[in-house]
mmCIF file with all atom_site columns, C-alpha atoms in Angstrom:
data_model
loop_
_atom_site.group_PDB
_atom_site.id
_atom_site.type_symbol
_atom_site.label_atom_id
_atom_site.label_alt_id
_atom_site.label_comp_id
_atom_site.label_asym_id
_atom_site.label_entity_id
_atom_site.label_seq_id
_atom_site.pdbx_PDB_ins_code
_atom_site.Cartn_x
_atom_site.Cartn_y
_atom_site.Cartn_z
_atom_site.occupancy
_atom_site.B_iso_or_equiv
_atom_site.pdbx_formal_charge
_atom_site.auth_seq_id
_atom_site.auth_comp_id
_atom_site.auth_asym_id
_atom_site.auth_atom_id
_atom_site.pdbx_PDB_model_num
ATOM 1   C CA . GLU X 1 1   ? 0.000   0.000   0.000   1.00 0.00 ? 28  GLU X CA 1
ATOM 2   C CA . ILE X 1 2   ? 1.238   3.470   -0.890  1.00 0.00 ? 29  ILE X CA 1
ATOM 3   C CA . VAL X 1 3   ? 1.345   5.811   2.086   1.00 0.00 ? 30  VAL X CA 1
ATOM 4   C CA . LEU X 1 4   ? 0.827   9.491   1.273   1.00 0.00 ? 31  LEU X CA 1
ATOM 5   C CA . THR X 1 5   ? 2.339   11.999  3.688   1.00 0.00 ? 32  THR X CA 1
ATOM 6   C CA . GLN X 1 6   ? 1.090   15.570  3.454   1.00 0.00 ? 33  GLN X CA 1
ATOM 7   C CA . SER X 1 7   ? 2.975   18.552  4.805   1.00 0.00 ? 34  SER X CA 1
ATOM 8   C CA . PRO X 1 8   ? 2.657   20.783  6.580   1.00 0.00 ? 35  PRO X CA 1
ATOM 9   C CA . GLY X 1 9   ? -0.147  19.608  8.814   1.00 0.00 ? 36  GLY X CA 1
ATOM 10  C CA . THR X 1 10  ? -1.403  23.166  9.150   1.00 0.00 ? 37  THR X CA 1
ATOM 11  C CA . LEU X 1 11  ? -0.607  26.209  7.046   1.00 0.00 ? 38  LEU X CA 1
ATOM 12  C CA . SER X 1 12  ? -1.401  29.633  8.528   1.00 0.00 ? 39  SER X CA 1
ATOM 13  C CA . LEU X 1 13  ? -1.643  32.271  5.828   1.00 0.00 ? 40  LEU X CA 1
ATOM 14  C CA . SER X 1 14  ? -3.430  35.505  5.025   1.00 0.00 ? 41  SER X CA 1
ATOM 15  C CA . PRO X 1 15  ? -5.794  36.121  2.098   1.00 0.00 ? 42  PRO X CA 1
ATOM 16  C CA . GLY X 1 16  ? -3.809  37.046  -0.985  1.00 0.00 ? 43  GLY X CA 1
ATOM 17  C CA . GLU X 1 17  ? -0.810  34.939  -0.009  1.00 0.00 ? 44  GLU X CA 1
ATOM 18  C CA . ARG X 1 18  ? 0.483   31.914  -1.897  1.00 0.00 ? 45  ARG X CA 1
ATOM 19  C CA . ALA X 1 19  ? -0.071  28.430  -0.460  1.00 0.00 ? 46  ALA X CA 1
ATOM 20  C CA . THR X 1 20  ? 2.169   25.486  -1.274  1.00 0.00 ? 47  THR X CA 1
ATOM 21  C CA . LEU X 1 21  ? 1.005   22.063  -0.095  1.00 0.00 ? 48  LEU X CA 1
ATOM 22  C CA . SER X 1 22  ? 3.125   18.930  -0.389  1.00 0.00 ? 49  SER X CA 1
ATOM 23  C CA . CYS X 1 23  ? 2.146   15.295  -0.836  1.00 0.00 ? 50  CYS X CA 1
ATOM 24  C CA . ARG X 1 24  ? 4.904   12.696  -0.697  1.00 0.00 ? 51  ARG X CA 1
ATOM 25  C CA . ALA X 1 25  ? 4.322   9.050   -1.607  1.00 0.00 ? 52  ALA X CA 1
ATOM 26  C CA . SER X 1 26  ? 6.097   6.079   -0.042  1.00 0.00 ? 53  SER X CA 1
ATOM 27  C CA . GLN X 1 27  ? 6.660   4.709   -3.545  1.00 0.00 ? 54  GLN X CA 1
ATOM 28  C CA . SER X 1 28  ? 6.240   5.989   -7.071  1.00 0.00 ? 55  SER X CA 1
ATOM 29  C CA . VAL X 1 29  ? 2.646   6.730   -8.076  1.00 0.00 ? 56  VAL X CA 1
ATOM 30  C CA . ARG X 1 30  ? 1.909   4.999   -11.369 1.00 0.00 ? 57  ARG X CA 1
ATOM 31  C CA . SER X 1 31  ? 1.276   7.364   -14.268 1.00 0.00 ? 58  SER X CA 1
ATOM 32  C CA . SER X 1 32  ? 1.037   10.316  -11.862 1.00 0.00 ? 59  SER X CA 1
ATOM 33  C CA . TYR X 1 33  ? -2.459  9.208   -10.940 1.00 0.00 ? 60  TYR X CA 1
ATOM 34  C CA . LEU X 1 34  ? -2.811  11.714  -8.126  1.00 0.00 ? 61  LEU X CA 1
ATOM 35  C CA . ALA X 1 35  ? -5.751  13.937  -7.211  1.00 0.00 ? 62  ALA X CA 1
ATOM 36  C CA . TRP X 1 36  ? -6.310  16.832  -4.823  1.00 0.00 ? 63  TRP X CA 1
ATOM 37  C CA . TYR X 1 37  ? -9.513  17.617  -2.952  1.00 0.00 ? 64  TYR X CA 1
ATOM 38  C CA . GLN X 1 38  ? -10.748 20.478  -0.827  1.00 0.00 ? 65  GLN X CA 1
ATOM 39  C CA . GLN X 1 39  ? -13.080 19.793  2.091   1.00 0.00 ? 66  GLN X CA 1
ATOM 40  C CA . LYS X 1 40  ? -14.943 22.215  4.325   1.00 0.00 ? 67  LYS X CA 1
ATOM 41  C CA . PRO X 1 41  ? -16.644 21.218  7.605   1.00 0.00 ? 68  PRO X CA 1
ATOM 42  C CA . GLY X 1 42  ? -19.807 19.225  7.116   1.00 0.00 ? 69  GLY X CA 1
ATOM 43  C CA . GLN X 1 43  ? -19.332 18.983  3.360   1.00 0.00 ? 70  GLN X CA 1
ATOM 44  C CA . ALA X 1 44  ? -18.259 16.315  0.916   1.00 0.00 ? 71  ALA X CA 1
ATOM 45  C CA . PRO X 1 45  ? -14.827 16.629  -0.674  1.00 0.00 ? 72  PRO X CA 1
ATOM 46  C CA . ARG X 1 46  ? -14.555 18.769  -3.793  1.00 0.00 ? 73  ARG X CA 1
ATOM 47  C CA . LEU X 1 47  ? -12.290 17.563  -6.585  1.00 0.00 ? 74  LEU X CA 1
ATOM 48  C CA . LEU X 1 48  ? -9.712  20.191  -7.550  1.00 0.00 ? 75  LEU X CA 1
ATOM 49  C CA . ILE X 1 49  ? -7.016  18.400  -9.557  1.00 0.00 ? 76  ILE X CA 1
ATOM 50  C CA . TYR X 1 50  ? -6.671  14.949  -11.115 1.00 0.00 ? 77  TYR X CA 1
ATOM 51  C CA . ASP X 1 51  ? -3.849  13.197  -12.966 1.00 0.00 ? 78  ASP X CA 1
ATOM 52  C CA . ALA X 1 52  ? -1.471  15.389  -10.956 1.00 0.00 ? 79  ALA X CA 1
ATOM 53  C CA . TYR X 1 53  ? -2.046  18.656  -12.836 1.00 0.00 ? 80  TYR X CA 1
ATOM 54  C CA . THR X 1 54  ? -5.420  18.659  -14.634 1.00 0.00 ? 81  THR X CA 1
ATOM 55  C CA . ARG X 1 55  ? -7.916  21.071  -13.113 1.00 0.00 ? 82  ARG X CA 1
ATOM 56  C CA . ALA X 1 56  ? -11.402 19.700  -12.635 1.00 0.00 ? 83  ALA X CA 1
ATOM 57  C CA . THR X 1 57  ? -14.357 21.407  -14.251 1.00 0.00 ? 84  THR X CA 1
ATOM 58  C CA . GLY X 1 58  ? -15.146 24.765  -12.683 1.00 0.00 ? 85  GLY X CA 1
ATOM 59  C CA . ILE X 1 59  ? -11.985 25.021  -10.600 1.00 0.00 ? 86  ILE X CA 1
ATOM 60  C CA . PRO X 1 60  ? -10.365 28.482  -10.683 1.00 0.00 ? 87  PRO X CA 1
ATOM 61  C CA . ASP X 1 61  ? -6.938  28.750  -12.273 1.00 0.00 ? 88  ASP X CA 1
ATOM 62  C CA . ARG X 1 62  ? -5.389  29.935  -9.016  1.00 0.00 ? 89  ARG X CA 1
ATOM 63  C CA . PHE X 1 63  ? -5.286  26.219  -8.158  1.00 0.00 ? 90  PHE X CA 1
ATOM 64  C CA . SER X 1 64  ? -2.498  24.265  -9.836  1.00 0.00 ? 91  SER X CA 1
ATOM 65  C CA . GLY X 1 65  ? -0.971  20.842  -9.399  1.00 0.00 ? 92  GLY X CA 1
ATOM 66  C CA . SER X 1 66  ? 2.480   19.597  -10.218 1.00 0.00 ? 93  SER X CA 1
ATOM 67  C CA . GLY X 1 67  ? 4.857   16.744  -9.584  1.00 0.00 ? 94  GLY X CA 1
ATOM 68  C CA . SER X 1 68  ? 5.481   13.150  -10.516 1.00 0.00 ? 95  SER X CA 1
ATOM 69  C CA . GLY X 1 69  ? 6.903   9.967   -9.076  1.00 0.00 ? 96  GLY X CA 1
ATOM 70  C CA . THR X 1 70  ? 6.800   10.409  -5.322  1.00 0.00 ? 97  THR X CA 1
ATOM 71  C CA . ASP X 1 71  ? 6.569   14.186  -4.903  1.00 0.00 ? 98  ASP X CA 1
ATOM 72  C CA . PHE X 1 72  ? 3.496   16.236  -5.700  1.00 0.00 ? 99  PHE X CA 1
ATOM 73  C CA . THR X 1 73  ? 2.471   19.818  -4.955  1.00 0.00 ? 100 THR X CA 1
ATOM 74  C CA . LEU X 1 74  ? -0.776  21.760  -4.871  1.00 0.00 ? 101 LEU X CA 1
ATOM 75  C CA . THR X 1 75  ? -0.301  25.505  -5.234  1.00 0.00 ? 102 THR X CA 1
ATOM 76  C CA . ILE X 1 76  ? -2.916  28.148  -4.583  1.00 0.00 ? 103 ILE X CA 1
ATOM 77  C CA . SER X 1 77  ? -1.483  31.286  -6.150  1.00 0.00 ? 104 SER X CA 1
ATOM 78  C CA . ARG X 1 78  ? -3.485  33.857  -4.181  1.00 0.00 ? 105 ARG X CA 1
ATOM 79  C CA . LEU X 1 79  ? -5.676  32.706  -1.326  1.00 0.00 ? 106 LEU X CA 1
ATOM 80  C CA . GLU X 1 80  ? -9.294  33.805  -1.408  1.00 0.00 ? 107 GLU X CA 1
ATOM 81  C CA . PRO X 1 81  ? -11.415 33.750  1.777   1.00 0.00 ? 108 PRO X CA 1
ATOM 82  C CA . GLU X 1 82  ? -13.279 30.662  0.513   1.00 0.00 ? 109 GLU X CA 1
ATOM 83  C CA . ASP X 1 83  ? -10.014 28.697  0.110   1.00 0.00 ? 110 ASP X CA 1
ATOM 84  C CA . PHE X 1 84  ? -9.481  28.199  3.835   1.00 0.00 ? 111 PHE X CA 1
ATOM 85  C CA . ALA X 1 85  ? -10.240 24.515  4.276   1.00 0.00 ? 112 ALA X CA 1
ATOM 86  C CA . VAL X 1 86  ? -8.623  21.083  4.543   1.00 0.00 ? 113 VAL X CA 1
ATOM 87  C CA . TYR X 1 87  ? -6.895  19.657  1.469   1.00 0.00 ? 114 TYR X CA 1
ATOM 88  C CA . TYR X 1 88  ? -6.314  15.974  0.740   1.00 0.00 ? 115 TYR X CA 1
ATOM 89  C CA . CYS X 1 89  ? -4.236  14.213  -1.865  1.00 0.00 ? 116 CYS X CA 1
ATOM 90  C CA . GLN X 1 90  ? -5.278  10.813  -3.223  1.00 0.00 ? 117 GLN X CA 1
ATOM 91  C CA . GLN X 1 91  ? -3.362  8.303   -5.324  1.00 0.00 ? 118 GLN X CA 1
ATOM 92  C CA . TYR X 1 92  ? -5.277  5.929   -7.571  1.00 0.00 ? 119 TYR X CA 1
ATOM 93  C CA . GLY X 1 93  ? -2.443  4.466   -9.596  1.00 0.00 ? 120 GLY X CA 1
ATOM 94  C CA . ASN X 1 94  ? -1.817  1.576   -7.252  1.00 0.00 ? 121 ASN X CA 1
ATOM 95  C CA . SER X 1 95  ? -4.317  -0.616  -5.446  1.00 0.00 ? 122 SER X CA 1
ATOM 96  C CA . PRO X 1 96  ? -5.563  0.105   -2.890  1.00 0.00 ? 123 PRO X CA 1
ATOM 97  C CA . GLN X 1 97  ? -6.123  3.767   -3.635  1.00 0.00 ? 124 GLN X CA 1
ATOM 98  C CA . THR X 1 98  ? -5.114  5.842   -0.645  1.00 0.00 ? 125 THR X CA 1
ATOM 99  C CA . PHE X 1 99  ? -5.500  9.353   0.747   1.00 0.00 ? 126 PHE X CA 1
ATOM 100 C CA . GLY X 1 100 ? -3.083  11.572  2.595   1.00 0.00 ? 127 GLY X CA 1
ATOM 101 C CA . GLN X 1 101 ? -3.914  12.702  6.120   1.00 0.00 ? 128 GLN X CA 1
ATOM 102 C CA . GLY X 1 102 ? -4.735  16.247  5.019   1.00 0.00 ? 129 GLY X CA 1
ATOM 103 C CA . THR X 1 103 ? -3.348  19.776  5.291   1.00 0.00 ? 130 THR X CA 1
ATOM 104 C CA . LYS X 1 104 ? -5.428  22.449  6.967   1.00 0.00 ? 131 LYS X CA 1
ATOM 105 C CA . VAL X 1 105 ? -5.092  25.917  5.488   1.00 0.00 ? 132 VAL X CA 1
ATOM 106 C CA . GLU X 1 106 ? -6.180  28.396  8.146   1.00 0.00 ? 133 GLU X CA 1
ATOM 107 C CA . ILE X 1 107 ? -6.448  32.147  8.328   1.00 0.00 ? 134 ILE X CA 1
ATOM 108 C CA . LYS X 1 108 ? -3.452  33.754  9.993   1.00 0.00 ? 135 LYS X CA 1
ATOM 109 C CA . GLU Y 2 1   ? -28.122 17.540  -12.421 1.00 0.00 ? 4   GLU Y CA 1
ATOM 110 C CA . VAL Y 2 2   ? -26.043 14.717  -11.000 1.00 0.00 ? 5   VAL Y CA 1
ATOM 111 C CA . GLN Y 2 3   ? -27.114 13.717  -7.499  1.00 0.00 ? 6   GLN Y CA 1
ATOM 112 C CA . LEU Y 2 4   ? -25.986 11.006  -5.119  1.00 0.00 ? 7   LEU Y CA 1
ATOM 113 C CA . VAL Y 2 5   ? -28.010 10.497  -1.954  1.00 0.00 ? 8   VAL Y CA 1
ATOM 114 C CA . GLU Y 2 6   ? -26.867 8.067   0.722   1.00 0.00 ? 9   GLU Y CA 1
ATOM 115 C CA . SER Y 2 7   ? -29.172 6.517   3.294   1.00 0.00 ? 10  SER Y CA 1
ATOM 116 C CA . GLY Y 2 8   ? -29.229 3.703   5.804   1.00 0.00 ? 11  GLY Y CA 1
ATOM 117 C CA . GLY Y 2 9   ? -26.805 4.991   8.403   1.00 0.00 ? 12  GLY Y CA 1
ATOM 118 C CA . GLY Y 2 10  ? -27.507 4.923   12.107  1.00 0.00 ? 13  GLY Y CA 1
ATOM 119 C CA . LEU Y 2 11  ? -26.492 3.525   15.460  1.00 0.00 ? 14  LEU Y CA 1
ATOM 120 C CA . VAL Y 2 12  ? -25.583 -0.158  15.557  1.00 0.00 ? 15  VAL Y CA 1
ATOM 121 C CA . GLN Y 2 13  ? -24.027 -2.362  18.220  1.00 0.00 ? 16  GLN Y CA 1
ATOM 122 C CA . PRO Y 2 14  ? -20.599 -3.931  17.753  1.00 0.00 ? 17  PRO Y CA 1
ATOM 123 C CA . GLY Y 2 15  ? -20.959 -7.121  15.749  1.00 0.00 ? 18  GLY Y CA 1
ATOM 124 C CA . GLY Y 2 16  ? -24.110 -5.883  14.097  1.00 0.00 ? 19  GLY Y CA 1
ATOM 125 C CA . SER Y 2 17  ? -24.995 -5.273  10.459  1.00 0.00 ? 20  SER Y CA 1
ATOM 126 C CA . LEU Y 2 18  ? -26.166 -2.368  8.376   1.00 0.00 ? 21  LEU Y CA 1
ATOM 127 C CA . ARG Y 2 19  ? -26.910 -1.809  4.700   1.00 0.00 ? 22  ARG Y CA 1
ATOM 128 C CA . LEU Y 2 20  ? -26.144 1.543   3.141   1.00 0.00 ? 23  LEU Y CA 1
ATOM 129 C CA . SER Y 2 21  ? -27.791 2.693   -0.063  1.00 0.00 ? 24  SER Y CA 1
ATOM 130 C CA . CYS Y 2 22  ? -26.829 5.373   -2.548  1.00 0.00 ? 25  CYS Y CA 1
ATOM 131 C CA . ALA Y 2 23  ? -29.500 6.621   -4.940  1.00 0.00 ? 26  ALA Y CA 1
ATOM 132 C CA . ALA Y 2 24  ? -28.088 8.033   -8.148  1.00 0.00 ? 27  ALA Y CA 1
ATOM 133 C CA . SER Y 2 25  ? -29.855 10.457  -10.464 1.00 0.00 ? 28  SER Y CA 1
ATOM 134 C CA . GLY Y 2 26  ? -29.000 12.778  -13.325 1.00 0.00 ? 29  GLY Y CA 1
ATOM 135 C CA . PHE Y 2 27  ? -26.737 10.256  -15.053 1.00 0.00 ? 30  PHE Y CA 1
ATOM 136 C CA . THR Y 2 28  ? -26.684 6.646   -16.202 1.00 0.00 ? 31  THR Y CA 1
ATOM 137 C CA . LEU Y 2 29  ? -25.290 4.641   -13.296 1.00 0.00 ? 32  LEU Y CA 1
ATOM 138 C CA . SER Y 2 30  ? -24.391 1.683   -15.509 1.00 0.00 ? 33  SER Y CA 1
ATOM 139 C CA . ASN Y 2 31  ? -21.751 3.781   -17.281 1.00 0.00 ? 34  ASN Y CA 1
ATOM 140 C CA . TYR Y 2 32  ? -19.589 4.349   -14.198 1.00 0.00 ? 35  TYR Y CA 1
ATOM 141 C CA . TRP Y 2 33  ? -17.436 2.604   -11.663 1.00 0.00 ? 36  TRP Y CA 1
ATOM 142 C CA . MET Y 2 34  ? -18.535 3.662   -8.178  1.00 0.00 ? 37  MET Y CA 1
ATOM 143 C CA . ASN Y 2 35  ? -16.680 4.197   -4.895  1.00 0.00 ? 38  ASN Y CA 1
ATOM 144 C CA . TRP Y 2 36  ? -17.499 4.128   -1.220  1.00 0.00 ? 39  TRP Y CA 1
ATOM 145 C CA . VAL Y 2 37  ? -15.249 6.380   0.879   1.00 0.00 ? 40  VAL Y CA 1
ATOM 146 C CA . ARG Y 2 38  ? -15.518 6.920   4.630   1.00 0.00 ? 41  ARG Y CA 1
ATOM 147 C CA . GLN Y 2 39  ? -14.389 9.534   7.125   1.00 0.00 ? 42  GLN Y CA 1
ATOM 148 C CA . ALA Y 2 40  ? -14.156 8.860   10.840  1.00 0.00 ? 43  ALA Y CA 1
ATOM 149 C CA . PRO Y 2 41  ? -15.139 11.800  13.076  1.00 0.00 ? 44  PRO Y CA 1
ATOM 150 C CA . GLY Y 2 42  ? -12.441 14.455  12.917  1.00 0.00 ? 45  GLY Y CA 1
ATOM 151 C CA . LYS Y 2 43  ? -10.236 12.267  10.728  1.00 0.00 ? 46  LYS Y CA 1
ATOM 152 C CA . GLY Y 2 44  ? -9.212  12.003  7.088   1.00 0.00 ? 47  GLY Y CA 1
ATOM 153 C CA . LEU Y 2 45  ? -10.681 10.196  4.112   1.00 0.00 ? 48  LEU Y CA 1
ATOM 154 C CA . GLU Y 2 46  ? -10.378 6.448   3.627   1.00 0.00 ? 49  GLU Y CA 1
ATOM 155 C CA . TRP Y 2 47  ? -11.332 4.564   0.470   1.00 0.00 ? 50  TRP Y CA 1
ATOM 156 C CA . VAL Y 2 48  ? -13.498 1.557   1.342   1.00 0.00 ? 51  VAL Y CA 1
ATOM 157 C CA . ALA Y 2 49  ? -14.548 -0.226  -1.838  1.00 0.00 ? 52  ALA Y CA 1
ATOM 158 C CA . ASN Y 2 50  ? -15.318 0.150   -5.507  1.00 0.00 ? 53  ASN Y CA 1
ATOM 159 C CA . ILE Y 2 51  ? -17.300 -1.717  -8.133  1.00 0.00 ? 54  ILE Y CA 1
ATOM 160 C CA . LYS Y 2 52  ? -17.187 -1.924  -11.905 1.00 0.00 ? 55  LYS Y CA 1
ATOM 161 C CA . GLN Y 2 53  ? -20.052 -0.828  -14.112 1.00 0.00 ? 56  GLN Y CA 1
ATOM 162 C CA . ASP Y 2 54  ? -21.585 -4.304  -14.420 1.00 0.00 ? 57  ASP Y CA 1
ATOM 163 C CA . GLY Y 2 55  ? -20.604 -5.465  -10.935 1.00 0.00 ? 58  GLY Y CA 1
ATOM 164 C CA . SER Y 2 56  ? -18.097 -7.996  -12.277 1.00 0.00 ? 59  SER Y CA 1
ATOM 165 C CA . GLU Y 2 57  ? -15.124 -6.478  -10.455 1.00 0.00 ? 60  GLU Y CA 1
ATOM 166 C CA . LYS Y 2 58  ? -15.023 -5.346  -6.848  1.00 0.00 ? 61  LYS Y CA 1
ATOM 167 C CA . SER Y 2 59  ? -12.184 -4.204  -4.603  1.00 0.00 ? 62  SER Y CA 1
ATOM 168 C CA . TYR Y 2 60  ? -11.969 -3.520  -0.895  1.00 0.00 ? 63  TYR Y CA 1
ATOM 169 C CA . VAL Y 2 61  ? -9.583  -1.999  1.600   1.00 0.00 ? 64  VAL Y CA 1
ATOM 170 C CA . ASP Y 2 62  ? -8.014  -4.755  3.691   1.00 0.00 ? 65  ASP Y CA 1
ATOM 171 C CA . SER Y 2 63  ? -9.698  -3.641  6.918   1.00 0.00 ? 66  SER Y CA 1
ATOM 172 C CA . VAL Y 2 64  ? -13.188 -4.449  5.578   1.00 0.00 ? 67  VAL Y CA 1
ATOM 173 C CA . LYS Y 2 65  ? -12.492 -7.524  3.448   1.00 0.00 ? 68  LYS Y CA 1
ATOM 174 C CA . GLY Y 2 66  ? -14.762 -10.387 4.413   1.00 0.00 ? 69  GLY Y CA 1
ATOM 175 C CA . ARG Y 2 67  ? -17.073 -8.058  6.364   1.00 0.00 ? 70  ARG Y CA 1
ATOM 176 C CA . PHE Y 2 68  ? -18.342 -5.547  3.780   1.00 0.00 ? 71  PHE Y CA 1
ATOM 177 C CA . THR Y 2 69  ? -19.894 -6.247  0.390   1.00 0.00 ? 72  THR Y CA 1
ATOM 178 C CA . ILE Y 2 70  ? -20.379 -3.646  -2.321  1.00 0.00 ? 73  ILE Y CA 1
ATOM 179 C CA . SER Y 2 71  ? -23.114 -4.198  -4.893  1.00 0.00 ? 74  SER Y CA 1
ATOM 180 C CA . ARG Y 2 72  ? -25.236 -2.292  -7.341  1.00 0.00 ? 75  ARG Y CA 1
ATOM 181 C CA . ASP Y 2 73  ? -28.590 -2.446  -9.102  1.00 0.00 ? 76  ASP Y CA 1
ATOM 182 C CA . ASN Y 2 74  ? -28.277 -0.400  -12.259 1.00 0.00 ? 77  ASN Y CA 1
ATOM 183 C CA . ALA Y 2 75  ? -31.962 -0.848  -13.075 1.00 0.00 ? 78  ALA Y CA 1
ATOM 184 C CA . LYS Y 2 76  ? -32.799 0.846   -9.766  1.00 0.00 ? 79  LYS Y CA 1
ATOM 185 C CA . ASN Y 2 77  ? -29.996 3.417   -10.108 1.00 0.00 ? 80  ASN Y CA 1
ATOM 186 C CA . SER Y 2 78  ? -28.669 2.326   -6.760  1.00 0.00 ? 81  SER Y CA 1
ATOM 187 C CA . LEU Y 2 79  ? -25.382 1.417   -5.112  1.00 0.00 ? 82  LEU Y CA 1
ATOM 188 C CA . TYR Y 2 80  ? -25.158 -0.529  -1.863  1.00 0.00 ? 83  TYR Y CA 1
ATOM 189 C CA . LEU Y 2 81  ? -22.737 -1.344  0.922   1.00 0.00 ? 84  LEU Y CA 1
ATOM 190 C CA . GLN Y 2 82  ? -23.648 -4.294  3.110   1.00 0.00 ? 85  GLN Y CA 1
ATOM 191 C CA . MET Y 2 83  ? -21.694 -4.065  6.355   1.00 0.00 ? 86  MET Y CA 1
ATOM 192 C CA . SER Y 2 84  ? -21.490 -6.874  8.880   1.00 0.00 ? 87  SER Y CA 1
ATOM 193 C CA . SER Y 2 85  ? -19.423 -7.718  11.961  1.00 0.00 ? 88  SER Y CA 1
ATOM 194 C CA . LEU Y 2 86  ? -19.218 -3.989  12.583  1.00 0.00 ? 89  LEU Y CA 1
ATOM 195 C CA . ARG Y 2 87  ? -16.541 -2.635  14.873  1.00 0.00 ? 90  ARG Y CA 1
ATOM 196 C CA . ALA Y 2 88  ? -16.129 0.643   16.728  1.00 0.00 ? 91  ALA Y CA 1
ATOM 197 C CA . GLU Y 2 89  ? -13.461 1.641   14.226  1.00 0.00 ? 92  GLU Y CA 1
ATOM 198 C CA . ASP Y 2 90  ? -16.043 1.474   11.413  1.00 0.00 ? 93  ASP Y CA 1
ATOM 199 C CA . THR Y 2 91  ? -17.731 4.538   12.900  1.00 0.00 ? 94  THR Y CA 1
ATOM 200 C CA . ALA Y 2 92  ? -17.633 7.152   10.162  1.00 0.00 ? 95  ALA Y CA 1
ATOM 201 C CA . VAL Y 2 93  ? -19.519 9.163   7.609   1.00 0.00 ? 96  VAL Y CA 1
ATOM 202 C CA . TYR Y 2 94  ? -19.820 7.007   4.505   1.00 0.00 ? 97  TYR Y CA 1
ATOM 203 C CA . PHE Y 2 95  ? -19.819 8.744   1.124   1.00 0.00 ? 98  PHE Y CA 1
ATOM 204 C CA . CYS Y 2 96  ? -20.679 7.257   -2.226  1.00 0.00 ? 99  CYS Y CA 1
ATOM 205 C CA . ALA Y 2 97  ? -18.846 8.831   -5.150  1.00 0.00 ? 100 ALA Y CA 1
ATOM 206 C CA . ARG Y 2 98  ? -19.024 8.484   -8.894  1.00 0.00 ? 101 ARG Y CA 1
ATOM 207 C CA . GLY Y 2 99  ? -15.977 6.908   -10.437 1.00 0.00 ? 102 GLY Y CA 1
ATOM 208 C CA . GLY Y 2 100 ? -13.685 4.126   -9.315  1.00 0.00 ? 103 GLY Y CA 1
ATOM 209 C CA . THR Y 2 101 ? -10.618 6.317   -8.959  1.00 0.00 ? 104 THR Y CA 1
ATOM 210 C CA . TYR Y 2 102 ? -10.874 10.080  -8.477  1.00 0.00 ? 105 TYR Y CA 1
ATOM 211 C CA . SER Y 2 103 ? -14.396 11.385  -8.025  1.00 0.00 ? 106 SER Y CA 1
ATOM 212 C CA . TYR Y 2 104 ? -15.962 14.644  -9.115  1.00 0.00 ? 107 TYR Y CA 1
ATOM 213 C CA . TYR Y 2 105 ? -19.427 13.832  -7.766  1.00 0.00 ? 108 TYR Y CA 1
ATOM 214 C CA . TRP Y 2 106 ? -20.003 12.857  -4.129  1.00 0.00 ? 109 TRP Y CA 1
ATOM 215 C CA . GLY Y 2 107 ? -23.046 12.363  -1.976  1.00 0.00 ? 110 GLY Y CA 1
ATOM 216 C CA . GLN Y 2 108 ? -23.522 14.227  1.293   1.00 0.00 ? 111 GLN Y CA 1
ATOM 217 C CA . GLY Y 2 109 ? -22.708 11.142  3.333   1.00 0.00 ? 112 GLY Y CA 1
ATOM 218 C CA . THR Y 2 110 ? -24.509 9.026   5.917   1.00 0.00 ? 113 THR Y CA 1
ATOM 219 C CA . LEU Y 2 111 ? -23.251 8.568   9.474   1.00 0.00 ? 114 LEU Y CA 1
ATOM 220 C CA . VAL Y 2 112 ? -22.674 5.085   10.853  1.00 0.00 ? 115 VAL Y CA 1
ATOM 221 C CA . THR Y 2 113 ? -22.039 4.853   14.581  1.00 0.00 ? 116 THR Y CA 1
ATOM 222 C CA . VAL Y 2 114 ? -20.942 1.545   16.059  1.00 0.00 ? 117 VAL Y CA 1
ATOM 223 C CA . SER Y 2 115 ? -21.374 1.609   19.813  1.00 0.00 ? 118 SER Y CA 1
ATOM 224 C CA . SER Y 2 116 ? -22.974 -0.326  22.630  1.00 0.00 ? 119 SER Y CA 1
#
């Protein structure tokens, strides 16, 4: 099983700042099959990025994904008030698919 | 509009059983793999199981193998998760999601609490 480790656990930033979230895999993720989700309290996850860098439908271009192999990054270029939430990475290239433990982006 | 609506959650004693349902609308269920994903209170997401379009392939996370069974009835536009031998650590919100890998569409979830 691939273990995904997200860092940092919590990111304290102000609106307008840039957020850089990391997701490191315990072994190479096949074909860069990695997704990123945003989740707010009491809500279902919202797909942001799939296949490491492809934005999902309706996702603003301030969200971008990059990386391959074992190291992946989600970047939010300028934080909007609605971006403060928990973010999860997910790999689906190897069975079983697995999620990271999450990074909370909070208002500083 | 695509909608996924889970039902069937509730309080169950350890060792008990529960059947979750997911009603799909706004799309043709038979065209998609489907996932169940769970989230324990205050914790992260955990993939539980998925099923191929025609039900011929199913996969499970190790912790539920032999206890949970995923199934579907495409004619009724419904996905199911039969859970037995429930443990306290199965307590979670259970989401159904469209797709067998990443998922754009998710239900709102149904809470399963395993406690005596």
